[in-house]
Amino acid sequence: MTDTVDTNPIPLDEPVDEGFIKILEHEAHYSDISILEETTSSDFLETDEYSHLKRLTYDTRKPIHLLELLSIGARSFTRSLITGLAATQMINLARLSSRNQLTTAIDVAPLINILLEKQSCIVSVSPDLIMPRAQVQASSLLAPSGAYLTWVEMLEEDSYDEEQ
Amino acid sequence: MKTAFTNSTIVIVANDVNISILKPPWFTKTGFFRENELQGNVIISPVVVQIPTENFQFMAVPNRFQMTIPKLYSDAKSDVNRILGGIVKTLPHTPYTAVGLNFNYLASPEAEDAFGPWDRKLFSSEFTNQVQSPKDSNARFGSYFSFDVLGLRLKIDIKPTKGQSRIADLYESWHGGQELIAVNFNFHSDVPKMETPVDYILCTLNKWDEALSLSNKIVESISD
């Protein structure tokens, strides 16, 4: 009997520990700002935060934190609500980049379509551009609630002006 | 020898799973999931559905359904039939291509510091002894083999590994960083082209407990 398809499981139980929290702080490049411009609404593109982001990426390809990217997006929509999916996807993209599974900035940037809606900031991964396994890993991360809260708390610790 | 079951995952591979219909109202309407099973951190998106419950974790992506059981419980098999069997019966025209029943274990010798010699005794071979020194106490070994059983193709993959930080949850005397072997069983079947592939898949799912028993038996037969 021969098989042609992989029916091994996609792991869901990768542990989340202190080392993982450090991965959240890992810097990822976001060099292709044009991808962001194509996929976000004009409201966001007119914000100071976006200008800041643009300066960062054009400044000798200086890497930016993925968290900073997301927090910029979140603040730009003031009443942002980071969904669990957004958190897990961004976390896992950081993990992937740190493990060299995505080896270049060009690999990372096209994988992020930031859909900014009125009440929430949702980061979805383009299914056309990401490896199937990476795509599933992005969606299947089961961060224990403690780690998730830590991530959200890290965002909330950023100074946030309600009146912006 | 110390052994621990880590999880079982049932995988149904398909081309073009219609993720868009997999939403909580559909799940409750069809009766696949009980209401209390949809109260957790459910993730619904265009590319993934993920539902963690007290006893299992369900996931659907465009090319597979997957159900992971982290700890054995008495209704596990009936839940597999309820969830995955129910979905397959309700979506019979999805182009299913393969089914996999997976069982994963960890094992170690009784004495932690005996791992090297134990691992070598069990899994080194004439070939491995040609490429590394038999006296190398840092060498580590595993094994892979496959054969037909229960009408499925069983693939057994054994690798040395190290325990993660919460390994003591599985076996009290184990600790993070401890050397272990991971023993992974994949009972695989391609879904043949036939008029009633759903029946074939349901029949395969129904072998879950037999496959579990066989996996348990094989793990226990690893002797030190």
Short mmCIF file of C-alpha atoms in Angstrom, two decimals, chain B:
data_model
loop_
_atom_site.label_atom_id
_atom_site.label_comp_id
_atom_site.label_asym_id
_atom_site.label_seq_id
_atom_site.Cartn_x
_atom_site.Cartn_y
_atom_site.Cartn_z
CA MET B 1 10.94 1.74 31.23
CA LYS B 2 8.66 4.73 31.68
CA THR B 3 6.12 5.59 29.03
CA ALA B 4 3.45 8.23 28.60
CA PHE B 5 0.76 8.79 26.02
CA THR B 6 0.99 12.39 24.79
CA ASN B 7 -1.87 12.69 22.35
CA SER B 8 -3.83 11.23 19.49
CA THR B 9 -4.63 13.22 16.37
CA ILE B 10 -7.03 12.16 13.66
CA VAL B 11 -6.45 13.82 10.32
CA ILE B 12 -8.72 13.86 7.28
CA VAL B 13 -7.05 15.40 4.27
CA ALA B 14 -9.18 16.89 1.52
CA ASN B 15 -8.82 19.16 -1.43
CA ASP B 16 -10.63 22.43 -0.95
CA VAL B 17 -12.40 22.22 2.39
CA ASN B 18 -15.25 24.74 2.46
CA ILE B 19 -14.16 26.65 5.53
CA SER B 20 -16.82 29.31 5.09
CA ILE B 21 -19.66 27.12 6.32
CA LEU B 22 -17.82 26.00 9.43
CA LYS B 23 -19.26 28.45 11.91
CA PRO B 24 -20.75 27.90 15.36
CA PRO B 25 -24.38 28.23 14.21
CA TRP B 26 -23.78 25.48 11.67
CA PHE B 27 -22.06 23.31 14.21
CA THR B 28 -24.90 23.60 16.71
CA LYS B 29 -27.56 23.23 14.05
CA THR B 30 -26.00 20.01 12.82
CA GLY B 31 -25.39 18.80 16.36
CA PHE B 32 -21.72 18.03 15.83
CA PHE B 33 -20.63 20.19 18.72
CA ARG B 34 -22.43 20.55 22.00
CA GLU B 35 -23.12 24.07 23.09
CA ASN B 36 -20.67 23.92 25.97
CA GLU B 37 -17.93 22.85 23.55
CA LEU B 38 -18.23 26.15 21.69
CA GLN B 39 -17.68 28.34 24.75
CA GLY B 40 -13.91 28.38 24.64
CA ASN B 41 -11.45 30.47 22.63
CA VAL B 42 -13.00 29.63 19.27
CA ILE B 43 -11.22 31.05 16.26
CA ILE B 44 -13.20 31.49 13.06
CA SER B 45 -11.53 33.02 10.03
CA PRO B 46 -11.60 32.59 6.26
CA VAL B 47 -8.62 30.24 6.42
CA VAL B 48 -8.95 28.44 9.70
CA VAL B 49 -11.46 27.25 12.23
CA GLN B 50 -10.14 26.22 15.60
CA ILE B 51 -12.29 25.00 18.44
CA PRO B 52 -10.66 23.98 21.72
CA THR B 53 -12.87 22.01 24.09
CA GLU B 54 -12.25 20.38 27.42
CA ASN B 55 -11.45 17.01 25.86
CA PHE B 56 -10.21 17.73 22.36
CA GLN B 57 -9.12 20.40 19.90
CA PHE B 58 -10.71 20.63 16.49
CA MET B 59 -9.18 22.46 13.57
CA ALA B 60 -10.13 22.93 9.94
CA VAL B 61 -8.01 24.51 7.25
CA PRO B 62 -8.45 24.50 3.47
CA ASN B 63 -6.80 21.11 3.08
CA ARG B 64 -7.68 19.17 6.23
CA PHE B 65 -9.77 18.50 9.27
CA GLN B 66 -7.85 17.63 12.38
CA MET B 67 -8.96 16.55 15.84
CA THR B 68 -6.42 16.25 18.64
CA ILE B 69 -7.11 14.37 21.84
CA PRO B 70 -4.47 15.32 24.43
CA LYS B 71 -5.63 12.89 27.10
CA LEU B 72 -7.54 9.68 26.70
CA TYR B 73 -11.08 9.60 28.05
CA SER B 74 -13.89 7.09 27.85
CA ASP B 75 -15.93 8.80 25.13
CA ALA B 76 -12.99 9.61 22.88
CA LYS B 77 -13.93 7.23 20.09
CA SER B 78 -17.56 8.28 20.05
CA ASP B 79 -16.48 11.92 19.95
CA VAL B 80 -14.25 11.18 16.96
CA ASN B 81 -17.25 9.65 15.21
CA ARG B 82 -19.51 12.49 16.30
CA ILE B 83 -17.25 15.31 15.17
CA LEU B 84 -15.23 14.05 12.22
CA GLY B 85 -17.66 11.35 11.19
CA GLY B 86 -20.51 13.82 11.39
CA ILE B 87 -18.71 16.40 9.26
CA VAL B 88 -17.76 13.84 6.64
CA LYS B 89 -21.33 12.53 6.43
CA THR B 90 -22.71 16.03 6.12
CA LEU B 91 -20.15 17.10 3.53
CA PRO B 92 -19.97 13.98 1.37
CA HIS B 93 -18.95 15.82 -1.78
CA THR B 94 -15.77 17.29 -0.33
CA PRO B 95 -12.92 15.63 -2.23
CA TYR B 96 -11.37 13.64 0.60
CA THR B 97 -7.98 12.17 -0.19
CA ALA B 98 -6.55 10.51 2.93
CA VAL B 99 -7.14 9.64 6.56
CA GLY B 100 -4.54 9.36 9.29
CA LEU B 101 -4.86 8.03 12.83
CA ASN B 102 -1.93 9.29 14.87
CA PHE B 103 -0.79 8.29 18.34
CA ASN B 104 2.18 9.80 20.09
CA TYR B 105 4.12 8.63 23.13
CA LEU B 106 7.24 9.44 25.10
CA ALA B 107 9.47 6.88 26.77
CA SER B 108 12.60 6.73 28.85
CA PRO B 109 14.63 4.17 30.78
CA GLU B 110 14.06 3.90 34.51
CA ALA B 111 17.31 5.65 35.31
CA GLU B 112 17.77 9.01 33.64
CA ASP B 113 21.51 8.66 33.26
CA ALA B 114 21.05 5.36 31.47
CA PHE B 115 19.45 7.01 28.45
CA GLY B 116 22.52 6.92 26.17
CA PRO B 117 23.29 3.21 26.48
CA TRP B 118 19.58 2.36 26.48
CA ASP B 119 18.94 4.31 23.31
CA ARG B 120 21.99 2.82 21.61
CA LYS B 121 21.06 -0.72 22.60
CA LEU B 122 17.56 -0.34 21.23
CA PHE B 123 18.14 1.55 18.03
CA SER B 124 21.73 1.47 16.84
CA SER B 125 22.50 -0.79 13.93
CA GLU B 126 25.38 -2.14 11.94
CA PHE B 127 25.01 0.85 9.67
CA THR B 128 25.03 3.47 12.41
CA ASN B 129 28.02 1.85 14.02
CA GLN B 130 29.92 2.29 10.79
CA VAL B 131 29.42 6.05 10.70
CA GLN B 132 29.98 6.91 14.32
CA SER B 133 32.10 5.41 17.04
CA PRO B 134 30.33 2.79 19.17
CA LYS B 135 32.05 4.43 22.10
CA ASP B 136 30.55 7.84 21.42
CA SER B 137 28.41 8.46 24.50
CA ASN B 138 26.81 11.50 22.89
CA ALA B 139 25.46 9.67 19.84
CA ARG B 140 21.69 9.26 19.77
CA PHE B 141 19.53 6.95 17.71
CA GLY B 142 16.01 6.39 16.50
CA SER B 143 14.10 4.27 14.05
CA TYR B 144 11.58 4.36 11.27
CA PHE B 145 9.67 1.50 9.75
CA SER B 146 6.32 0.93 8.08
CA PHE B 147 4.09 -2.02 7.34
CA ASP B 148 0.49 -2.87 6.59
CA VAL B 149 -1.85 -3.61 9.47
CA LEU B 150 -5.59 -3.18 10.13
CA GLY B 151 -5.99 -2.42 6.44
CA LEU B 152 -3.89 0.70 6.90
CA ARG B 153 -0.26 1.61 6.41
CA LEU B 154 1.38 1.96 9.81
CA LYS B 155 4.43 4.17 9.98
CA ILE B 156 6.37 4.17 13.23
CA ASP B 157 8.81 7.00 13.73
CA ILE B 158 11.05 6.99 16.80
CA LYS B 159 13.36 9.88 17.58
CA PRO B 160 15.38 11.03 20.57
CA THR B 161 14.06 14.21 22.07
CA LYS B 162 14.10 16.28 25.23
CA GLY B 163 11.28 16.91 27.59
CA GLN B 164 9.67 20.32 27.53
CA SER B 165 9.16 22.39 30.63
CA ARG B 166 5.81 20.84 31.53
CA ILE B 167 6.83 17.24 30.98
CA ALA B 168 6.15 16.41 34.62
CA ASP B 169 2.44 16.72 33.79
CA LEU B 170 2.83 13.52 31.79
CA TYR B 171 5.11 11.60 34.12
CA GLU B 172 5.88 12.88 37.58
CA SER B 173 9.53 12.00 37.70
CA TRP B 174 10.32 13.51 34.33
CA HIS B 175 11.63 17.06 34.12
CA GLY B 176 12.27 19.68 31.51
CA GLY B 177 15.36 18.92 29.45
CA GLN B 178 15.28 15.22 30.23
CA GLU B 179 16.23 12.89 27.40
CA LEU B 180 13.40 10.77 26.05
CA ILE B 181 12.37 9.01 22.91
CA ALA B 182 9.31 10.17 21.01
CA VAL B 183 7.40 7.28 19.47
CA ASN B 184 4.93 8.38 16.83
CA PHE B 185 2.43 6.11 15.12
CA ASN B 186 0.76 7.15 11.88
CA PHE B 187 -1.91 4.76 10.60
CA HIS B 188 -2.43 6.06 7.10
CA SER B 189 -4.80 5.37 4.27
CA ASP B 190 -5.32 7.13 0.99
CA VAL B 191 -9.02 7.35 0.25
CA PRO B 192 -9.56 5.25 -2.87
CA LYS B 193 -11.60 6.58 -5.73
CA MET B 194 -14.96 4.99 -5.13
CA GLU B 195 -18.64 5.76 -5.16
CA THR B 196 -18.92 5.98 -1.39
CA PRO B 197 -15.70 7.46 -0.02
CA VAL B 198 -17.61 8.60 3.06
CA ASP B 199 -18.25 4.99 4.07
CA TYR B 200 -14.55 4.25 3.67
CA ILE B 201 -13.59 7.18 5.88
CA LEU B 202 -16.14 6.25 8.53
CA CYS B 203 -14.84 2.69 8.52
CA THR B 204 -11.29 3.99 9.00
CA LEU B 205 -12.32 6.29 11.84
CA ASN B 206 -13.95 3.32 13.48
CA LYS B 207 -10.56 1.64 13.70
CA TRP B 208 -9.31 4.31 16.08
CA ASP B 209 -9.53 2.16 19.20
CA GLU B 210 -7.94 -0.86 17.54
CA ALA B 211 -5.11 1.34 16.33
CA LEU B 212 -4.74 2.79 19.83
CA SER B 213 -4.51 -0.69 21.36
CA LEU B 214 -1.91 -1.76 18.87
CA SER B 215 0.12 1.38 19.48
CA ASN B 216 -0.01 0.81 23.25
CA LYS B 217 1.11 -2.78 22.77
CA ILE B 218 4.03 -1.80 20.55
CA VAL B 219 5.22 0.90 22.93
CA GLU B 220 5.08 -1.48 25.87
CA SER B 221 7.14 -3.97 23.90
CA ILE B 222 10.07 -1.56 23.79
CA SER B 223 12.17 -3.18 26.43
CA ASP B 224 15.18 -2.04 28.30
#
